[in-house]
Coordinates of C-alpha atoms in Angstrom, one line a residue:
Chain A
M71 CA -23.7 -39.9 -5.5
N72 CA -21.6 -39.0 -8.1
K73 CA -22.6 -35.9 -7.3
A74 CA -22.4 -36.0 -3.8
T75 CA -18.4 -37.3 -4.3
S76 CA -17.7 -34.7 -6.8
S77 CA -18.9 -31.7 -4.0
L78 CA -16.9 -33.8 -1.6
G79 CA -13.0 -33.3 -3.8
R80 CA -13.8 -30.2 -4.5
S81 CA -13.9 -28.9 -0.7
F82 CA -11.0 -31.4 -0.3
A83 CA -9.2 -29.7 -2.7
A84 CA -10.4 -25.9 -1.8
H85 CA -8.6 -26.7 1.5
A86 CA -6.0 -28.1 0.4
I87 CA -5.2 -24.6 -1.9
L88 CA -5.9 -22.4 1.1
A89 CA -4.1 -24.5 4.0
T90 CA -1.2 -24.6 1.8
Y91 CA -1.0 -20.7 1.1
T92 CA -1.9 -20.1 4.8
I93 CA 1.6 -22.4 5.5
I94 CA 3.3 -19.8 3.3
A95 CA 1.8 -16.8 4.4
L96 CA 2.7 -17.5 7.8
F97 CA 5.6 -19.4 8.1
P98 CA 8.3 -16.8 7.7
V99 CA 6.6 -14.8 10.4
I100 CA 6.6 -17.6 12.8
V101 CA 10.1 -18.6 12.0
I102 CA 11.5 -15.4 12.9
I103 CA 9.1 -14.7 16.1
V104 CA 9.7 -18.4 17.0
N105 CA 14.1 -17.8 16.5
S106 CA 14.3 -14.6 18.5
F107 CA 13.8 -17.1 21.5
K108 CA 16.5 -19.2 21.2
S109 CA 20.6 -18.9 21.4
R110 CA 22.9 -18.5 18.7
K111 CA 23.7 -21.5 18.5
A112 CA 20.1 -23.3 18.4
I113 CA 19.1 -20.5 16.0
F114 CA 21.2 -21.9 13.2
R115 CA 21.8 -26.1 14.1
S116 CA 17.7 -26.4 14.0
P117 CA 16.6 -23.3 12.5
L118 CA 13.1 -24.8 12.3
S119 CA 12.9 -26.1 16.2
L120 CA 11.1 -24.6 18.6
P121 CA 12.8 -23.2 21.6
D122 CA 13.5 -25.9 24.7
E123 CA 15.3 -25.4 28.2
T124 CA 18.6 -25.5 26.5
S125 CA 18.2 -23.3 23.7
F126 CA 15.8 -20.6 25.1
S127 CA 17.1 -17.3 25.4
L128 CA 16.4 -13.6 25.1
V129 CA 19.6 -12.5 24.8
G130 CA 18.7 -10.7 21.7
Y131 CA 15.9 -9.1 23.5
E132 CA 18.3 -7.9 25.7
T133 CA 20.7 -5.8 23.2
V134 CA 17.4 -4.6 21.1
L135 CA 16.5 -2.7 24.2
A136 CA 19.9 -2.0 25.7
Q137 CA 20.6 -0.1 21.8
G138 CA 17.3 1.1 20.4
D139 CA 14.9 3.3 22.0
F140 CA 12.2 0.8 20.9
F141 CA 9.7 2.2 22.6
L142 CA 9.6 6.0 21.6
Y143 CA 9.7 4.4 17.9
F144 CA 6.7 2.8 18.5
Q145 CA 5.0 5.6 20.5
N146 CA 6.0 8.3 17.1
S147 CA 4.4 5.5 14.9
L148 CA 1.6 5.2 16.9
I149 CA 1.1 9.1 17.0
V150 CA 1.4 9.6 13.3
T151 CA -0.7 6.8 12.2
V152 CA -3.8 7.7 14.4
A153 CA -3.2 11.8 14.0
S154 CA -3.4 11.5 10.1
L155 CA -6.0 8.8 10.6
T156 CA -8.1 11.0 12.5
F157 CA -7.4 14.3 10.1
V158 CA -7.6 12.4 6.8
L159 CA -11.4 10.5 8.0
L160 CA -12.3 13.8 9.5
F161 CA -11.4 16.3 6.3
G162 CA -12.3 13.8 4.3
A163 CA -16.1 12.9 5.4
M164 CA -16.2 17.0 5.8
A165 CA -15.3 17.4 1.8
A166 CA -17.3 14.5 0.6
F167 CA -21.0 15.6 2.7
A168 CA -19.6 19.5 0.5
L169 CA -19.6 17.6 -2.5
S170 CA -22.5 15.1 -2.6
E171 CA -24.5 17.0 -0.3
Y172 CA -25.0 20.6 -1.9
R173 CA -25.5 21.6 -4.9
F174 CA -23.0 24.5 -6.2
R175 CA -20.7 25.8 -9.3
G176 CA -17.4 23.7 -9.4
N177 CA -18.9 20.9 -7.7
L178 CA -17.9 18.0 -10.2
L179 CA -14.8 19.9 -11.3
M180 CA -13.6 20.1 -7.6
G181 CA -14.5 16.2 -7.2
L182 CA -12.7 15.5 -10.2
Y183 CA -9.8 17.1 -8.5
L184 CA -9.5 15.3 -5.4
A185 CA -9.7 12.1 -7.2
L186 CA -6.9 12.9 -9.2
G187 CA -5.3 12.2 -6.2
I188 CA -5.9 8.5 -6.1
M189 CA -4.2 7.9 -8.9
I190 CA -1.5 9.7 -8.5
P191 CA 1.4 9.2 -6.1
I192 CA 2.5 12.0 -3.1
R193 CA 6.2 10.8 -3.5
L194 CA 6.4 11.7 -7.0
G195 CA 6.4 15.5 -5.5
T196 CA 9.2 14.6 -2.6
V197 CA 11.6 17.0 -3.8
A198 CA 9.4 20.1 -3.8
I199 CA 7.9 18.5 -0.4
L200 CA 11.3 18.6 0.8
K201 CA 11.9 21.9 0.1
L202 CA 8.4 23.0 1.5
M203 CA 9.1 21.3 4.7
V204 CA 13.1 23.0 5.0
A205 CA 11.5 26.3 4.3
S206 CA 8.7 26.0 6.8
G207 CA 11.1 24.5 9.8
L208 CA 9.0 21.2 9.6
V209 CA 11.9 18.5 9.0
N210 CA 12.4 16.0 11.5
T211 CA 9.3 16.3 12.7
L212 CA 6.1 14.5 13.4
T213 CA 3.6 17.6 12.2
A214 CA 5.5 17.2 8.8
L215 CA 5.1 13.5 8.5
I216 CA 1.5 14.0 9.5
L217 CA 1.0 16.9 6.9
V218 CA 2.2 14.2 4.6
Y219 CA 0.4 11.1 5.0
T220 CA -3.2 13.3 5.7
A221 CA -2.6 14.6 2.3
Q222 CA -1.9 11.9 0.7
G223 CA -5.2 9.6 2.4
L224 CA -7.6 12.5 1.7
P225 CA -8.1 11.6 -2.1
L226 CA -9.1 7.7 -1.8
A227 CA -10.7 9.1 1.6
V228 CA -13.3 11.8 -0.2
F229 CA -13.5 9.2 -3.3
I230 CA -15.1 6.4 -0.9
L231 CA -17.2 8.3 1.9
S232 CA -18.6 10.6 -1.0
E233 CA -20.2 7.4 -2.5
F234 CA -22.2 6.5 0.8
M235 CA -23.1 9.9 1.4
R236 CA -24.9 9.7 -1.6
Q237 CA -26.9 7.0 -0.1
V238 CA -27.6 8.5 3.0
S239 CA -31.8 9.0 2.7
A240 CA -32.5 12.7 1.6
D241 CA -35.8 12.6 3.9
L242 CA -33.8 12.7 6.9
K243 CA -31.7 14.8 6.8
D244 CA -34.4 17.4 5.2
A245 CA -36.6 16.3 8.5
G246 CA -33.5 17.8 10.4
R247 CA -33.6 21.3 8.6
I248 CA -37.0 21.1 9.4
D249 CA -36.0 20.6 13.1
G250 CA -33.7 23.8 13.1
L251 CA -30.8 21.9 12.8
S252 CA -27.8 23.8 11.7
E253 CA -25.9 22.1 8.4
Y254 CA -22.8 21.4 10.7
R255 CA -24.8 19.8 12.9
I256 CA -26.7 17.1 9.9
F257 CA -23.4 16.1 9.5
F258 CA -21.9 15.8 12.8
R259 CA -25.1 14.2 14.3
L260 CA -26.7 12.5 11.1
V261 CA -24.7 11.4 8.4
L262 CA -21.6 10.7 10.0
P263 CA -23.1 7.8 12.8
L264 CA -24.8 6.5 9.6
V265 CA -21.4 6.2 7.2
R266 CA -19.6 4.8 10.1
P267 CA -18.8 1.4 8.4
A268 CA -17.7 3.3 5.1
M269 CA -15.5 4.7 7.7
A270 CA -13.8 1.9 9.0
T271 CA -12.8 0.8 5.3
V272 CA -11.0 3.9 4.8
A273 CA -9.4 3.3 7.7
V274 CA -8.1 0.5 6.8
F275 CA -6.9 1.5 3.6
T276 CA -5.3 4.6 5.1
M277 CA -3.6 3.1 7.8
I278 CA -1.6 0.8 6.9
P279 CA 0.6 2.5 4.3
I280 CA 1.4 4.6 6.7
W281 CA 2.3 2.5 9.5
N282 CA 4.2 1.1 6.6
D283 CA 6.1 3.4 4.9
L284 CA 9.8 4.0 4.9
W285 CA 10.3 6.8 2.5
F286 CA 8.7 9.4 4.1
P287 CA 10.0 9.4 7.5
L288 CA 13.6 8.5 6.2
I289 CA 13.5 11.6 3.4
L290 CA 11.2 13.7 6.6
A291 CA 12.0 13.2 9.6
P292 CA 15.2 10.9 10.2
A293 CA 16.3 12.1 13.5
E294 CA 16.7 9.7 16.3
E295 CA 13.8 11.5 18.5
T296 CA 11.0 11.4 15.2
K297 CA 12.0 7.9 13.9
T298 CA 9.3 5.6 13.4
I299 CA 8.9 1.9 14.0
T300 CA 9.9 0.9 10.0
L301 CA 12.6 3.7 10.0
G302 CA 13.7 2.1 13.2
A303 CA 13.9 -1.5 12.7
Q304 CA 15.8 -0.6 9.1
V305 CA 18.7 1.9 10.6
F306 CA 19.3 -0.4 13.5
I307 CA 19.3 -4.3 11.6
G308 CA 21.2 -2.5 9.0
Q309 CA 24.0 -1.8 12.3
F310 CA 23.6 -5.8 13.9
V311 CA 23.7 -7.5 10.7
T312 CA 25.8 -9.7 11.5
N313 CA 24.0 -10.3 15.2
W314 CA 21.4 -12.4 14.5
N315 CA 19.9 -12.9 18.0
A316 CA 19.7 -8.7 17.8
V317 CA 18.0 -8.6 13.9
L318 CA 15.5 -11.3 14.3
S319 CA 14.5 -9.8 17.8
A320 CA 14.3 -6.6 16.0
L321 CA 12.1 -8.2 13.4
S322 CA 9.6 -9.7 16.0
L323 CA 9.0 -6.4 18.2
A324 CA 8.0 -4.8 15.3
I325 CA 5.5 -7.3 13.9
L326 CA 4.2 -8.3 17.5
P327 CA 2.0 -5.0 18.4
V328 CA 1.2 -5.3 15.0
L329 CA 0.4 -8.6 14.8
V330 CA -1.8 -8.2 18.1
L331 CA -3.5 -5.9 17.0
Y332 CA -4.5 -7.2 13.9
V333 CA -5.6 -10.0 15.8
I334 CA -7.4 -8.4 17.8
F335 CA -9.4 -5.9 15.1
S336 CA -9.2 -8.4 11.8
R337 CA -13.1 -9.1 12.8
Q338 CA -14.0 -4.9 12.0
L339 CA -11.2 -4.9 9.6
I340 CA -12.5 -7.3 7.4
R341 CA -16.2 -6.4 8.0
G342 CA -15.0 -3.4 6.9
I343 CA -13.7 -4.1 3.5
T344 CA -16.4 -6.3 2.9
A345 CA -18.9 -3.9 3.8
G346 CA -17.4 -0.9 2.2
A347 CA -16.5 -2.7 -1.4
V348 CA -20.0 -4.2 -1.3
K349 CA -22.0 -2.3 -4.7
Chain B
M52 CA -15.0 37.8 -6.1
S53 CA -17.0 40.9 -6.1
T54 CA -21.3 40.2 -6.8
T55 CA -22.4 43.0 -8.3
G56 CA -25.6 41.4 -9.0
I57 CA -28.3 41.3 -6.3
S58 CA -27.6 37.3 -5.5
K59 CA -30.7 35.3 -5.3
R60 CA -29.2 33.8 -2.8
R61 CA -27.1 34.3 0.4
V62 CA -23.3 32.5 0.3
R63 CA -23.5 29.4 1.7
W64 CA -20.4 29.8 4.3
H65 CA -20.7 26.1 5.0
I66 CA -20.0 24.7 2.1
A67 CA -17.0 26.4 2.0
I68 CA -16.2 25.0 5.3
F69 CA -16.8 22.0 5.1
L70 CA -14.4 21.3 1.9
A71 CA -11.5 23.8 3.0
P72 CA -9.3 22.0 5.5
A73 CA -9.0 19.1 3.2
V74 CA -8.2 21.3 -0.2
L75 CA -6.0 23.6 1.6
V76 CA -3.7 20.1 2.5
Y77 CA -4.0 18.4 -0.3
T78 CA -3.5 21.3 -2.7
A79 CA -0.6 22.7 -0.3
I80 CA 0.9 19.5 0.7
M81 CA 0.3 17.2 -3.0
I82 CA -0.3 19.0 -6.0
I83 CA 2.0 21.7 -5.4
P84 CA 4.7 20.1 -4.7
L85 CA 3.6 17.8 -7.9
F86 CA 4.3 20.8 -9.4
G87 CA 7.0 22.2 -8.0
T88 CA 8.7 18.4 -8.9
L89 CA 7.9 19.4 -12.6
Q90 CA 8.8 22.8 -12.7
L91 CA 12.4 21.6 -11.4
S92 CA 12.8 19.0 -13.6
L93 CA 13.0 22.1 -16.0
F94 CA 16.2 23.7 -14.1
R95 CA 19.6 23.0 -13.7
E96 CA 22.3 24.2 -10.8
I97 CA 25.0 26.1 -12.6
D98 CA 27.4 28.1 -10.4
Q99 CA 24.9 27.6 -7.8
K100 CA 22.2 29.1 -9.6
Q101 CA 18.6 27.5 -11.2
I102 CA 18.6 28.4 -14.7
F103 CA 15.9 27.3 -16.6
V104 CA 17.2 24.6 -19.4
G105 CA 14.0 24.0 -20.7
L106 CA 14.0 19.9 -21.8
E107 CA 17.5 19.9 -21.1
N108 CA 17.6 17.2 -18.7
F109 CA 15.3 15.1 -20.0
R110 CA 17.9 14.7 -23.5
T111 CA 20.4 14.2 -21.1
L112 CA 17.9 11.5 -19.0
L113 CA 17.3 9.6 -22.9
G114 CA 20.4 11.0 -24.8
D115 CA 23.3 10.3 -22.5
P116 CA 24.6 7.4 -22.2
R117 CA 25.6 6.8 -19.0
W118 CA 22.2 8.2 -17.4
S119 CA 19.6 6.5 -20.2
E120 CA 21.4 2.8 -19.6
T121 CA 20.4 2.7 -16.0
F122 CA 17.5 4.3 -17.1
W123 CA 16.0 1.8 -19.6
N124 CA 17.4 -0.5 -17.0
A125 CA 15.2 0.7 -14.2
L126 CA 11.8 1.1 -16.7
G127 CA 12.4 -2.8 -17.8
N128 CA 13.2 -4.0 -14.6
N129 CA 10.0 -2.2 -13.3
S130 CA 7.7 -3.9 -16.0
W131 CA 9.0 -7.6 -15.3
F132 CA 8.3 -6.7 -11.6
F133 CA 5.1 -5.2 -13.0
V134 CA 4.1 -8.5 -14.8
I135 CA 5.1 -11.1 -12.2
H136 CA 2.2 -8.9 -10.4
M137 CA -0.1 -9.3 -13.3
L138 CA 0.7 -12.9 -13.9
V139 CA 0.9 -14.8 -9.9
Q140 CA -0.5 -11.8 -7.0
N141 CA -3.7 -11.1 -9.2
P142 CA -4.9 -14.8 -10.6
L143 CA -4.0 -16.2 -7.3
G144 CA -5.9 -13.8 -5.5
I145 CA -8.6 -14.4 -7.4
L146 CA -8.7 -17.8 -6.9
F147 CA -8.1 -17.0 -3.1
A148 CA -11.3 -15.2 -3.4
A149 CA -13.3 -17.9 -5.4
L150 CA -12.6 -20.6 -3.3
L151 CA -12.9 -18.5 0.0
S152 CA -16.8 -17.3 -1.0
S153 CA -18.0 -20.2 -1.7
P154 CA -20.5 -20.9 1.3
R155 CA -20.4 -23.8 3.7
L156 CA -16.3 -23.8 3.5
R157 CA -15.2 -24.6 7.3
F158 CA -12.9 -22.2 8.4
S159 CA -12.5 -19.5 5.7
A160 CA -12.1 -16.6 8.2
F161 CA -9.2 -18.3 9.5
Y162 CA -7.7 -18.7 6.1
R163 CA -8.7 -14.6 5.2
T164 CA -6.9 -13.4 8.4
A165 CA -3.8 -15.5 7.5
I166 CA -3.3 -14.9 4.5
F167 CA -4.3 -10.5 4.6
V168 CA -1.4 -11.7 7.7
P169 CA 1.5 -10.3 5.4
T170 CA 0.1 -7.4 4.1
I171 CA -0.2 -5.6 7.3
L172 CA 3.5 -6.0 8.0
S173 CA 6.1 -3.6 6.8
F174 CA 8.1 -4.0 4.5
V175 CA 11.4 -3.8 6.5
I176 CA 9.9 -6.7 8.3
V177 CA 9.1 -8.7 5.1
G178 CA 12.4 -7.7 3.3
F179 CA 14.5 -8.5 5.9
A180 CA 12.1 -12.1 7.0
W181 CA 13.0 -12.9 3.4
K182 CA 16.7 -12.5 3.3
L183 CA 17.4 -13.9 6.1
I184 CA 15.0 -16.9 4.6
L185 CA 16.5 -17.1 1.7
S186 CA 19.7 -16.8 3.3
P187 CA 22.4 -19.4 2.5
L188 CA 24.1 -18.7 5.6
W189 CA 21.5 -19.7 7.8
G190 CA 20.1 -22.3 5.0
I191 CA 16.7 -22.5 6.1
A192 CA 16.0 -22.7 2.5
P193 CA 18.1 -25.0 1.2
N194 CA 17.7 -27.6 4.4
M195 CA 13.9 -27.4 2.9
L196 CA 14.9 -28.4 -0.6
D197 CA 17.2 -30.7 0.7
A198 CA 13.9 -32.8 3.2
V199 CA 11.9 -33.3 -0.1
G200 CA 15.4 -34.2 -2.3
L201 CA 15.5 -30.6 -4.4
K202 CA 18.3 -29.4 -3.4
S203 CA 19.8 -29.1 -6.5
L204 CA 17.6 -26.6 -6.9
F205 CA 18.8 -24.3 -4.4
A206 CA 20.8 -20.8 -5.6
P207 CA 21.5 -17.4 -3.2
W208 CA 18.6 -16.2 -5.4
L209 CA 18.7 -13.0 -3.5
G210 CA 22.0 -12.9 -4.6
K211 CA 22.1 -13.8 -8.5
P212 CA 21.4 -11.4 -11.0
E213 CA 19.3 -13.3 -13.1
Y214 CA 17.3 -14.5 -9.8
A215 CA 17.2 -11.2 -8.0
L216 CA 14.5 -9.9 -9.6
T217 CA 12.2 -12.0 -9.7
T218 CA 12.5 -13.1 -6.4
L219 CA 11.9 -9.6 -5.2
G220 CA 9.1 -9.6 -7.1
L221 CA 7.5 -13.0 -5.8
I222 CA 8.3 -11.7 -2.3
S223 CA 6.5 -8.2 -3.0
V224 CA 3.4 -11.0 -4.5
W225 CA 3.6 -13.0 -1.1
Q226 CA 2.9 -9.6 1.1
F227 CA 0.4 -8.1 -1.1
I228 CA -1.9 -10.8 -2.0
G229 CA -4.1 -10.2 0.5
I230 CA -5.7 -6.6 -1.0
P231 CA -6.8 -8.2 -4.6
M232 CA -8.1 -11.6 -2.6
M233 CA -10.2 -9.3 -0.1
L234 CA -11.6 -6.6 -2.8
I235 CA -12.1 -9.5 -5.3
Y236 CA -13.5 -11.7 -2.3
A237 CA -16.3 -8.4 -1.4
A238 CA -16.9 -8.3 -5.1
L239 CA -18.4 -11.7 -5.3
L240 CA -19.8 -11.7 -1.9
S241 CA -21.9 -8.5 -3.3
I242 CA -23.5 -10.9 -6.3
P243 CA -27.2 -11.5 -6.0
D244 CA -28.5 -14.7 -4.5
E245 CA -30.6 -14.6 -7.5
V246 CA -28.5 -14.4 -10.0
L247 CA -26.7 -17.6 -9.1
E248 CA -29.9 -19.5 -8.5
A249 CA -31.3 -18.8 -11.5
A250 CA -28.2 -20.4 -13.5
E251 CA -27.8 -23.2 -11.2
C252 CA -31.3 -23.8 -12.3
D253 CA -30.2 -23.8 -15.9
G254 CA -27.9 -26.3 -15.0
I255 CA -24.5 -24.1 -14.6
T256 CA -22.7 -25.1 -11.3
G257 CA -18.8 -25.0 -10.2
M258 CA -16.3 -24.0 -12.2
Q259 CA -18.6 -22.8 -15.2
Q260 CA -20.9 -21.0 -12.5
F261 CA -17.5 -19.0 -12.0
W262 CA -16.0 -18.7 -15.4
K263 CA -19.5 -17.5 -17.0
I264 CA -21.6 -15.8 -14.3
K265 CA -18.7 -15.3 -11.6
L266 CA -16.0 -13.9 -13.5
P267 CA -17.5 -11.2 -15.9
L268 CA -19.5 -9.4 -13.3
I269 CA -16.9 -8.5 -11.1
L270 CA -14.5 -7.9 -13.9
P271 CA -14.7 -4.0 -12.7
S272 CA -13.0 -5.2 -9.9
I273 CA -10.5 -6.5 -11.4
G274 CA -9.7 -3.7 -13.5
I275 CA -9.3 -1.3 -10.4
I276 CA -7.3 -4.0 -9.2
S277 CA -4.6 -4.4 -12.5
I278 CA -5.0 -0.4 -11.8
L279 CA -3.6 -0.2 -8.4
T280 CA -1.0 -2.7 -9.5
F281 CA 0.1 -1.0 -11.5
V282 CA 0.2 2.4 -9.7
G283 CA 1.9 0.7 -7.0
N284 CA 4.5 -1.2 -8.9
F285 CA 5.8 1.7 -10.8
N286 CA 5.8 3.6 -7.8
A287 CA 7.9 1.0 -5.5
F288 CA 10.9 1.6 -3.4
D289 CA 10.6 0.3 0.2
L290 CA 11.1 -3.2 -0.2
I291 CA 14.7 -3.3 -2.7
Y292 CA 15.6 -0.7 -0.5
T293 CA 15.2 -2.7 2.6
T294 CA 16.4 -6.0 0.6
Q295 CA 19.3 -4.5 -1.6
G296 CA 20.3 -1.3 -0.7
A297 CA 20.1 2.3 -2.6
L298 CA 22.1 0.1 -5.2
A299 CA 19.8 -1.8 -6.1
G300 CA 22.8 -4.9 -6.5
P301 CA 23.5 -7.2 -7.8
N302 CA 24.7 -5.5 -10.2
Y303 CA 21.9 -2.7 -10.7
A304 CA 19.9 -5.9 -11.4
T305 CA 16.9 -5.3 -9.0
D306 CA 17.3 -1.4 -9.9
I307 CA 13.7 -0.2 -10.2
L308 CA 12.5 3.4 -10.6
G309 CA 12.1 4.4 -7.4
T310 CA 15.5 3.2 -6.1
F311 CA 17.3 5.2 -9.3
L312 CA 15.2 8.4 -8.3
Y313 CA 16.3 7.7 -4.6
R314 CA 19.4 7.8 -5.7
T315 CA 19.7 10.5 -8.1
F316 CA 18.6 12.9 -5.5
F317 CA 20.1 12.1 -2.8
G318 CA 23.5 10.5 -4.3
F319 CA 25.3 8.1 -3.0
Q320 CA 29.0 7.1 -2.6
L321 CA 30.9 9.2 -4.9
Q322 CA 27.7 10.6 -7.3
L323 CA 26.4 13.9 -5.6
G324 CA 22.9 14.0 -5.5
D325 CA 21.1 15.9 -8.0
P326 CA 17.1 17.4 -7.4
N327 CA 17.3 18.4 -10.8
M328 CA 18.2 15.1 -12.1
G329 CA 15.9 13.5 -9.9
S330 CA 13.1 15.8 -10.8
A331 CA 13.6 14.7 -13.9
I332 CA 13.0 11.3 -13.8
A333 CA 10.1 11.8 -10.7
S334 CA 8.3 13.3 -14.4
L335 CA 9.2 11.1 -16.4
M336 CA 7.4 8.0 -13.7
F337 CA 4.3 10.5 -13.1
L338 CA 3.7 10.4 -17.3
I339 CA 4.4 6.8 -17.5
I340 CA 1.6 6.4 -14.9
L341 CA -0.4 9.2 -15.7
A342 CA -0.5 6.8 -19.4
G343 CA -1.1 4.2 -17.3
V344 CA -4.2 5.2 -16.0
S345 CA -5.2 7.0 -19.2
I346 CA -5.6 3.9 -20.8
Y347 CA -7.1 2.2 -18.1
L348 CA -9.8 4.7 -17.6
F349 CA -10.5 5.8 -21.7
G350 CA -8.8 2.5 -23.3
I351 CA -10.4 -0.4 -21.0
Q352 CA -12.8 0.9 -18.2
T353 CA -15.3 2.5 -20.7
R354 CA -15.6 -0.6 -22.7
L355 CA -16.3 -3.1 -19.1
R356 CA -19.9 -3.9 -19.5
R357 CA -21.9 -3.5 -16.0
Y358 CA -24.4 -5.0 -14.6
Q359 CA -26.9 -3.3 -12.5
F360 CA -29.3 -5.6 -10.5

C-alpha cells in the first residue's frame, strides 16, 4: 500500500510539473493569437479574455494584408527552406555514402574536414560571404540564401548520415553489385530508402534554423521581393510598433503556418528525432 | 595528379562524384569565407586601400579603451547568457525528459509536443511576443502578478539595465528548452530495459535509479548538449536584435558579441561600418568558440566513460 501511494504521488508530481511548464510554454503564443482577433479597446481592457461579439475585430489583419506582402514573404521562406533542405539532404547523403562506403586515401581527413563546420558557425564568415555574393551579383536573390543555408546544413547532415550508413548491411550492397547494379543505383535504390529515419532527423535539425534565420536575410537579401517571412515580420513590426492590432496580427500570421505544419508533422518529427538519436 | 606508375586499380570516379557537390559548396561558402574573415582582420583601410597591419586591429580592439570596454562588456554579458542556459535550460530539460520517459505516464505525447512549440517559432515572434507581454503598457504581466498579490515585484524587466540581460536569457531558455529535452529523452529511451530491470531487482528504483543508473548513462548526451549550447550562445544575435535593437539597450546592458559584431561591421547611427574591425571581432569569436570546443573535446569528452550494451 505504501508503495502504491508513493507511486501515485510521484505521478501526480510529474503531471503537476509538466502541466505547469506546458502552460508557460503555450501561454505567450495563445495570448498573441487570441488578442489578434480583438478590437484595440478590448486588447487593452481585458487582454486575457476570449473575443466576444462586441470585441471581435479583424482590423489588424486588414492592415497587415494591405500593407505587407505576407504571401510573397511566406512563399520566399518556403522556396528557400525547401530548396536548401533538398540540397542538404541530397549532397549530404551522397558525401556520407562516399565516406562510409569506400576506403580511399584521405577518407578520415575528409570526414574531419566536413565535420569542422558543426562546431564553427558560418555566421563568422559573413563579412567574406557578403563580399563573395556582391562579387558574383547574387545579393538580393534567393539563390544567395539557398547557397549559404546548404553550406550551413551540410556538416551535420554528413556527420549524422554517415553514422547511419555504416549500419546498412554490407551483404545487401554486395548482392546488389553481383546483380550488376552500378554504385549510383546502389546508393539511390538500396541505401537511401534504408536511412529514411536518419534523413528525417537531419531534416528537422536543418529546417528549423533556416526557417527562423534573421541574420542572413537581413544581410544578403533585404530587398522587398526577397524578404523571408522572418525578416518581413521584423520590418513590419518595426514600422507599426504603436499599432497593436497590426503587430499582433502580423505575429499571428507568422506563427500560424508554422504551428499548423508542426501539429500535422509533430508525430513524424518526434519519431525522427528519437529514432535518430537512439544509439 | 599524374600517375606515372601503373595504377593497379582504375580510378574510382564515383567516389569523387559522390563527394564533389558537398565539398564544393561547403568549401566555397563556408571554409573560404571563414579564412577570408581571418585574413580581413589583419588589414585596415587607409586612403581607400587595404593595407596589411598585422595584429594592429586586435591591439585596438583589446587595448584602446573605446573598443575594449565594449568588447569586455559584450564578452561578459555573453558569458552570463551562457551561464543562465547551463543553470536553467539544461537541468530543466533533463528534468522534463526524465519525467516524460517514465513509462505509463499519460498525455506524455501532448506535453512533449507542447513544450517543443516555442523551439519552432522564430526569434522575431518570440522576441516581440515577450516584449508585449512584459510591457508595462499592456499590463499582462503586472495584472497577473496582481492576481497573486505580488504586484510590487513587477518592474519593466526589459527596460532596466540590471534585469534586461537575465530576462532575455530566460526568454531564450523558454524558446530552446525543447532541444535538450528531446535529445535527453531520446538518450533515456535508448537505455536497455535489462539494465533497468537489473537495477530494480537490486532494489534501486525511483530517484535513486535516476541518479545512479540513468544519469551516468546519459552523460555523453549532456556533454553534447552543453557544447551545442555554448556554440549557440556565443553565436547568438537574433533575439537581442529583435527585442532591443542593434544598440542592445538599455545602455548596452544586453550587448553580446553577435550584436557588437553587427554594429561594428554595418555601422549604426553616426558611426560608419568597419569591415576590418568587424572581422577582428568575428575572428576573436572564432577563437573563443574553438577554445571552448577544444576544451570539451580534449578535456572532458575523453574522460567520459562510455558504456556499450
